[in-house]
Short mmCIF file of C-alpha atoms in Angstrom, two decimals:
data_model
loop_
_atom_site.label_atom_id
_atom_site.label_comp_id
_atom_site.label_asym_id
_atom_site.label_seq_id
_atom_site.Cartn_x
_atom_site.Cartn_y
_atom_site.Cartn_z
CA MET H 25 101.83 88.07 94.88
CA GLU H 26 103.88 88.35 98.07
CA ALA H 27 107.09 90.27 98.64
CA THR H 28 109.81 89.18 101.05
CA LYS H 29 112.20 91.62 102.69
CA GLN H 30 115.78 91.51 101.51
CA GLY H 31 117.73 93.12 104.32
CA GLY H 32 117.60 96.76 103.31
CA GLY H 33 118.77 96.22 99.75
CA ILE H 34 117.23 97.47 96.54
CA LEU H 35 116.36 94.11 95.00
CA GLN H 36 113.28 92.38 96.36
CA THR H 37 112.28 88.75 95.89
CA ILE H 38 108.75 88.30 94.65
CA VAL H 39 106.97 85.07 95.49
CA THR H 40 104.49 84.10 92.78
CA ASP H 41 102.42 81.09 91.81
CA GLU H 42 105.19 80.11 89.42
CA PRO H 43 107.65 77.37 90.46
CA HIS H 44 110.52 79.86 90.51
CA GLN H 45 111.18 83.23 92.09
CA VAL H 46 111.82 86.45 90.22
CA GLU H 47 113.40 89.70 91.31
CA ARG H 48 112.24 93.19 90.50
CA GLN H 49 113.66 96.61 91.23
CA GLN H 50 112.06 98.32 94.20
CA HIS H 51 110.92 101.90 93.93
CA MET H 52 112.57 104.52 96.08
CA PHE H 53 109.76 104.71 98.68
CA GLU H 54 109.16 101.02 99.30
CA CYS H 55 109.89 100.48 102.97
CA GLU H 56 110.87 96.84 102.50
CA GLY H 57 114.06 97.95 100.79
CA LEU H 58 115.08 100.49 103.43
CA PRO H 59 116.72 100.04 106.86
CA VAL H 60 114.53 99.40 109.89
CA GLN H 61 113.11 102.58 111.51
CA SER H 62 114.02 104.60 108.41
CA CYS H 63 110.69 104.02 106.67
CA ALA H 64 107.29 102.76 107.76
CA TYR H 65 103.97 102.22 106.06
CA ALA H 66 100.94 103.81 107.68
CA TRP H 67 97.21 103.91 107.01
CA PRO H 68 96.23 107.14 108.84
CA SER H 69 92.47 106.71 108.56
CA ARG H 70 92.72 103.32 110.28
CA PHE H 71 94.68 104.88 113.13
CA PHE H 72 91.64 106.88 114.22
CA ASP H 73 89.41 103.81 114.02
CA LYS H 74 91.56 101.78 116.38
CA GLU H 75 90.25 101.78 119.95
CA GLU H 76 92.85 99.56 121.62
CA LYS H 77 96.23 100.71 122.94
CA GLY H 78 98.34 102.37 120.27
CA GLY H 79 95.29 103.54 118.36
CA GLY H 80 93.95 107.02 117.77
CA TRP H 81 90.31 106.64 118.83
CA GLU H 82 90.84 108.96 121.80
CA TYR H 83 92.02 111.72 119.44
CA ARG H 84 88.90 111.74 117.28
CA ASP H 85 87.54 114.80 119.09
CA MET H 86 90.64 116.74 118.05
CA LEU H 87 90.22 115.45 114.52
CA LEU H 88 86.62 116.64 114.44
CA ARG H 89 87.69 120.09 115.68
CA TYR H 90 90.10 120.35 112.78
CA ARG H 91 87.43 119.21 110.33
CA LYS H 92 85.10 121.92 111.65
CA LEU H 93 87.87 124.52 111.46
CA GLU H 94 88.54 123.60 107.84
CA GLU H 95 84.85 123.94 107.01
CA GLN H 96 84.81 127.44 108.49
CA SER H 97 87.99 128.53 106.71
CA LYS H 98 87.75 130.60 103.55
CA PHE H 99 90.59 128.65 101.95
CA LEU H 100 91.66 125.05 101.60
CA ARG H 101 95.14 124.68 103.07
CA THR H 102 96.22 121.21 102.08
CA ASN H 103 99.77 121.10 100.80
CA TYR H 104 100.95 118.48 98.34
CA ILE H 105 102.86 117.90 95.11
CA ASP H 106 101.48 115.50 92.51
CA ILE H 107 104.37 114.09 90.43
CA ARG H 108 103.80 112.00 87.29
CA TYR H 109 106.02 110.45 84.69
CA ASN H 110 105.53 112.42 81.49
CA ILE H 111 105.31 109.62 78.93
CA THR H 112 104.07 112.08 76.27
CA THR H 113 105.73 115.46 76.55
CA SER H 114 103.19 116.93 74.14
CA ALA H 115 100.54 116.43 76.82
CA SER H 116 102.32 118.74 79.24
CA GLY H 117 101.41 122.38 79.46
CA SER H 118 104.01 125.13 79.69
CA ASP H 119 103.45 125.42 83.43
CA GLY H 120 104.05 121.72 84.04
CA ALA H 121 100.37 120.79 84.37
CA TRP H 122 99.02 117.92 82.29
CA THR H 123 96.47 118.84 79.63
CA GLY H 124 96.42 116.06 77.00
CA PRO H 125 93.21 114.02 76.83
CA ASP H 126 95.18 110.79 76.30
CA TYR H 127 97.55 111.44 79.18
CA GLU H 128 95.69 109.35 81.76
CA ALA H 129 95.73 106.29 79.49
CA GLU H 130 99.47 106.46 78.86
CA TRP H 131 101.25 107.38 82.07
CA HIS H 132 101.04 103.83 83.45
CA ASN H 133 103.89 102.89 81.06
CA ASP H 134 107.04 102.11 83.01
CA ASN H 135 110.14 104.29 83.09
CA GLU H 136 113.77 103.30 83.48
CA LEU H 137 114.80 106.16 85.77
CA LYS H 138 116.48 105.34 89.07
CA ASP H 139 117.50 107.28 92.15
CA HIS H 140 121.08 107.42 93.44
CA ARG H 141 120.55 104.21 95.47
CA GLY H 142 119.41 102.30 92.40
CA GLY H 143 115.74 102.31 93.37
CA LYS H 144 113.22 102.89 90.60
CA ILE H 145 111.55 106.28 90.55
CA PRO H 146 107.76 105.72 90.60
CA ASN H 147 105.63 106.77 87.64
CA HIS H 148 103.12 108.45 89.91
CA MET H 149 103.73 109.72 93.43
CA VAL H 150 102.23 112.31 95.74
CA TYR H 151 104.30 114.14 98.33
CA LEU H 152 102.43 115.37 101.43
CA HIS H 153 103.90 118.64 102.69
CA LEU H 154 103.64 118.86 106.48
CA HIS H 155 104.50 122.13 108.19
CA LYS H 156 107.96 122.32 109.79
CA VAL H 157 109.10 118.98 108.44
CA GLY H 158 111.34 120.16 105.61
CA GLY H 159 108.47 120.80 103.22
CA THR H 160 109.70 124.20 102.08
CA TYR H 161 113.04 122.61 101.21
CA VAL H 162 111.35 119.96 99.04
CA ARG H 163 108.99 122.51 97.52
CA SER H 164 111.81 124.88 96.55
CA ILE H 165 113.84 122.28 94.69
CA CYS H 166 110.74 120.83 93.04
CA ALA H 167 109.71 124.31 91.94
CA ALA H 168 113.08 124.64 90.21
CA ARG H 169 112.19 121.62 88.08
CA ARG H 170 108.57 122.50 87.32
CA GLY H 171 108.10 122.91 83.60
CA ILE H 172 111.80 122.17 82.98
CA ASP H 173 112.24 118.48 83.70
CA LYS H 174 111.10 116.62 80.59
CA ASN H 175 110.57 113.29 82.34
CA PHE H 176 108.03 114.37 84.95
CA VAL H 177 105.28 116.91 85.42
CA PHE H 178 104.69 118.55 88.79
CA ASP H 179 101.35 119.82 90.01
CA THR H 180 101.54 121.77 93.25
CA TYR H 181 98.60 122.99 95.30
CA TYR H 182 99.49 124.92 98.39
CA ASN H 183 96.93 127.64 98.81
CA THR H 184 93.75 127.71 96.76
CA ALA H 185 93.65 131.50 97.00
CA GLN H 186 97.10 131.78 95.43
CA ARG H 187 96.03 129.40 92.66
CA HIS H 188 92.91 131.53 92.04
CA MET H 189 90.86 128.45 92.84
CA GLY H 190 87.72 128.34 94.92
CA LYS H 191 87.78 126.29 98.09
CA GLU H 192 85.22 123.77 96.85
CA VAL H 193 87.03 123.31 93.54
CA GLY H 194 90.27 122.73 95.43
CA ARG H 195 88.60 120.21 97.73
CA GLN H 196 87.09 118.34 94.78
CA LYS H 197 90.44 118.23 92.98
CA LEU H 198 92.17 116.96 96.11
CA ARG H 199 89.59 114.25 96.76
CA SER H 200 89.63 113.20 93.10
CA LEU H 201 93.40 112.77 93.28
CA MET H 202 93.20 110.69 96.47
CA VAL H 203 90.49 108.46 94.98
CA GLU H 204 92.77 107.95 91.98
CA ILE H 205 95.63 107.01 94.31
CA ARG H 206 93.35 104.59 96.18
CA ASP H 207 92.46 102.86 92.92
CA GLU H 208 96.14 102.68 91.93
CA GLN H 209 97.07 101.09 95.24
CA LYS H 210 94.58 98.31 94.56
CA ILE H 211 96.38 97.13 91.44
CA ASP H 212 99.60 95.13 91.35
CA ASP H 213 101.86 97.93 90.15
CA PRO H 214 104.40 99.24 92.68
CA GLY H 215 105.28 102.17 90.41
CA VAL H 216 101.98 104.00 90.89
CA GLY H 217 99.85 105.07 93.82
CA VAL H 218 102.90 106.06 95.86
CA VAL H 219 102.19 108.50 98.70
CA PHE H 220 105.05 109.61 100.92
CA THR H 221 105.97 112.24 103.46
CA PHE H 222 108.62 113.02 106.04
CA VAL H 223 107.86 113.10 109.75
CA ARG H 224 109.67 114.70 112.64
CA ASP H 225 110.11 114.14 116.34
CA PRO H 226 107.22 116.11 117.96
CA LEU H 227 109.50 117.91 120.41
CA GLU H 228 111.92 119.07 117.73
CA ARG H 229 109.03 120.10 115.52
CA PHE H 230 107.50 122.18 118.32
CA VAL H 231 110.76 124.09 118.72
CA SER H 232 110.75 124.84 115.00
CA SER H 233 107.07 125.83 115.10
CA ILE H 234 107.66 128.29 117.94
CA GLY H 235 110.44 129.90 115.92
CA GLU H 236 108.21 130.16 112.84
CA VAL H 237 105.20 131.64 114.65
CA LYS H 238 107.46 134.06 116.54
CA HIS H 239 108.96 135.15 113.23
CA GLN H 240 105.42 135.77 111.96
CA GLY H 241 104.79 138.00 114.97
CA LYS H 242 101.79 135.83 115.89
CA LEU H 243 102.93 134.47 119.23
CA GLY H 244 101.12 137.10 121.30
CA ASN H 245 102.89 138.14 124.51
CA CYS H 246 105.55 135.51 123.84
CA THR H 247 106.81 137.15 120.66
CA LYS H 248 109.41 139.40 122.31
CA LEU H 249 110.76 136.74 124.67
CA ILE H 250 113.91 134.71 124.10
CA GLY H 251 115.55 131.62 125.54
CA LYS H 252 113.77 129.41 128.02
CA GLU H 253 111.14 132.05 128.73
CA LEU H 254 110.09 131.97 125.07
CA TYR H 255 109.45 128.25 125.09
CA GLU H 256 107.76 128.24 128.49
CA CYS H 257 105.45 130.99 127.28
CA GLY H 258 104.88 129.19 123.98
CA ILE H 259 103.91 125.98 125.73
CA LYS H 260 101.43 127.81 127.96
CA ARG H 261 99.95 129.62 124.96
CA VAL H 262 99.38 126.42 122.98
CA GLN H 263 97.94 124.72 126.07
CA ASP H 264 95.46 127.58 126.48
CA MET H 265 94.59 128.21 122.83
CA GLY H 266 95.07 124.74 121.38
CA THR H 267 97.14 123.61 118.42
CA GLU H 268 94.40 125.06 116.22
CA SER H 269 95.68 128.56 117.00
CA ASN H 270 98.23 128.40 114.16
CA ILE H 271 98.68 125.99 111.25
CA HIS H 272 102.31 125.40 112.26
CA PHE H 273 101.16 123.84 115.54
CA LYS H 274 98.84 121.34 113.85
CA PRO H 275 99.82 117.75 114.72
CA GLN H 276 101.39 115.81 111.87
CA ILE H 277 98.79 113.02 111.93
CA MET H 278 96.01 115.63 111.58
CA GLU H 279 97.75 117.18 108.57
CA ILE H 280 98.26 113.81 106.91
CA TYR H 281 94.64 112.79 107.47
CA ASP H 282 93.30 116.05 106.04
CA ILE H 283 95.48 115.95 102.92
CA LEU H 284 94.33 112.38 102.29
CA SER H 285 90.73 113.63 102.64
CA GLY H 286 90.14 110.86 105.15
CA ILE H 287 90.54 108.21 102.42
CA ASP H 288 92.14 104.92 103.44
CA LEU H 289 95.56 105.08 101.76
CA ARG H 290 98.97 103.61 102.42
CA VAL H 291 101.60 106.26 103.12
CA SER H 292 105.37 105.80 103.29
CA LEU H 293 106.66 107.70 106.31
CA LEU H 294 110.33 108.67 106.43
CA PRO H 295 112.08 110.46 109.32
CA MET H 296 113.02 114.03 108.49
CA HIS H 297 116.74 113.35 108.98
CA ARG H 298 116.62 111.17 105.84
CA LEU H 299 115.19 113.96 103.68
CA GLY H 300 118.53 114.73 102.06
CA GLU H 301 118.82 111.16 100.80
CA PHE H 302 115.70 111.59 98.68
CA ALA H 303 115.63 115.30 97.94
CA GLY H 304 119.28 116.19 98.06
CA LYS H 305 119.94 116.24 94.31
CA GLY H 306 117.28 117.87 92.24
CA CYS H 307 113.63 117.25 92.97
CA LEU H 308 113.29 113.92 94.75
CA ASP H 309 116.26 112.63 92.78
CA LEU H 310 114.48 113.27 89.50
CA SER H 311 117.30 115.50 88.28
CA GLN H 312 120.95 116.05 89.13
CA GLU H 313 120.91 119.68 88.00
CA ALA H 314 118.97 121.62 90.62
CA GLN H 315 121.04 122.95 93.48
CA ASP H 316 120.21 122.24 97.09
CA PRO H 317 119.06 125.37 98.93
CA LYS H 318 121.48 126.49 101.59
CA ARG H 319 119.91 126.05 105.00
CA LYS H 320 121.64 127.93 107.78
CA HIS H 321 120.90 128.03 111.50
CA SER H 322 121.72 131.14 113.49
CA TRP H 323 121.52 129.37 116.84
CA VAL H 324 124.03 130.42 119.44
CA VAL H 325 122.55 127.94 121.90
CA ASP H 326 120.72 124.77 120.90
CA PRO H 327 117.03 125.49 121.70
CA MET H 328 116.59 121.95 123.04
CA SER H 329 118.92 122.83 125.90
CA TYR H 330 116.24 125.16 127.29
CA PHE H 331 113.79 122.32 127.86
CA ASP H 332 113.75 120.71 131.28
CA ASN H 333 111.91 117.44 131.87
CA VAL H 334 108.68 119.19 132.86
CA MET H 335 108.63 121.24 129.65
CA ARG H 336 109.35 118.15 127.59
CA LYS H 337 106.46 116.29 129.17
CA GLU H 338 104.10 119.20 128.51
CA VAL H 339 105.03 119.37 124.84
CA CYS H 340 104.75 115.61 124.45
CA GLN H 341 101.31 115.71 126.04
CA ILE H 342 100.22 118.42 123.60
CA TYR H 343 101.37 116.16 120.76
CA ALA H 344 100.27 112.87 122.29
CA ALA H 345 98.44 112.03 119.04
CA ASP H 346 101.67 112.29 117.05
CA VAL H 347 103.68 110.36 119.64
CA THR H 348 101.10 107.56 119.62
CA PHE H 349 100.81 107.53 115.83
CA LEU H 350 104.55 107.40 115.19
CA SER H 351 105.03 104.76 117.86
CA SER H 352 102.27 102.64 116.31
CA VAL H 353 104.21 102.36 113.04
CA GLY H 354 107.61 101.81 114.65
CA ILE H 355 109.13 105.29 114.34
CA PRO H 356 110.35 106.31 117.83
CA SER H 357 109.80 109.81 119.18
CA LEU H 358 113.12 110.07 120.93
CA GLY H 359 112.49 113.47 122.46
CA CYS H 360 109.30 112.25 124.07
CA ASN H 361 110.53 108.76 124.96
CA MET H 362 113.13 110.44 127.18
CA THR H 363 110.34 111.81 129.40
CA ARG H 364 108.80 108.42 130.19
#
């Protein structure tokens, strides 16, 4: 079965072996139904296997450093939300976690729910929470629906220590979920096996990361600085200590790869500026009742104005893996493209 793009609309023509064509409703994270550069499919594990230009082979050493760091850590820090259509409400526990033994056999049944664009809401989807890419926003509005929304169940795993779960148990649960997703993606059912996340321009994300780590009081001698001096100091610190020095500096492609447990999966990538279109009303458009959290910026001066061309180039070099990855799937890194 082959799908043909229909110019950014919701309906998609499906070419089959039959003598006629049929149309089906696209789900909300199918890139074929979204405008160009507003969604892209990616297979992160394949990125690191690609040696030619545009591939991530040269970043495998960084990937291995992160794998080693995770092995040494006491906790598993892979952030995601597993969202499933609750076909049998009796199988859902009071905390929103599924418990019924027949649940797995039934959730494949289709639902009729649609998002505000008219796209079908998938029966099973996994959101990958990347640091400083609006994840706390999504998490907060999803948390408001957990155990309340009767149509879906939400299972969130952010910190195995907070969930009173051992690291190995958490790792096994994560890998089991990703294997399940892999199997779902092999079948001809667009409503399951959906993995999505939002990505952000590396330069903008670095600015946000500096602010977060400064707020934590973990930016060393840079913590008390402000303005251009803060960002110059932050750049030098990350250059010296590496992005491994704080989870908020971890490149997006490394986070995605780790959450997927290195399994070859298709992921829908959406630019962060589109987050409100999917998470603006309730949890991922699953409900119209939850209120959007109020996000306020206290900037007097736009932090980006502190960055001269040299500083931009240094940040883009630090996040060369992200720049290359995003470019390889057709999502431009505007802040870094300006330095070329």
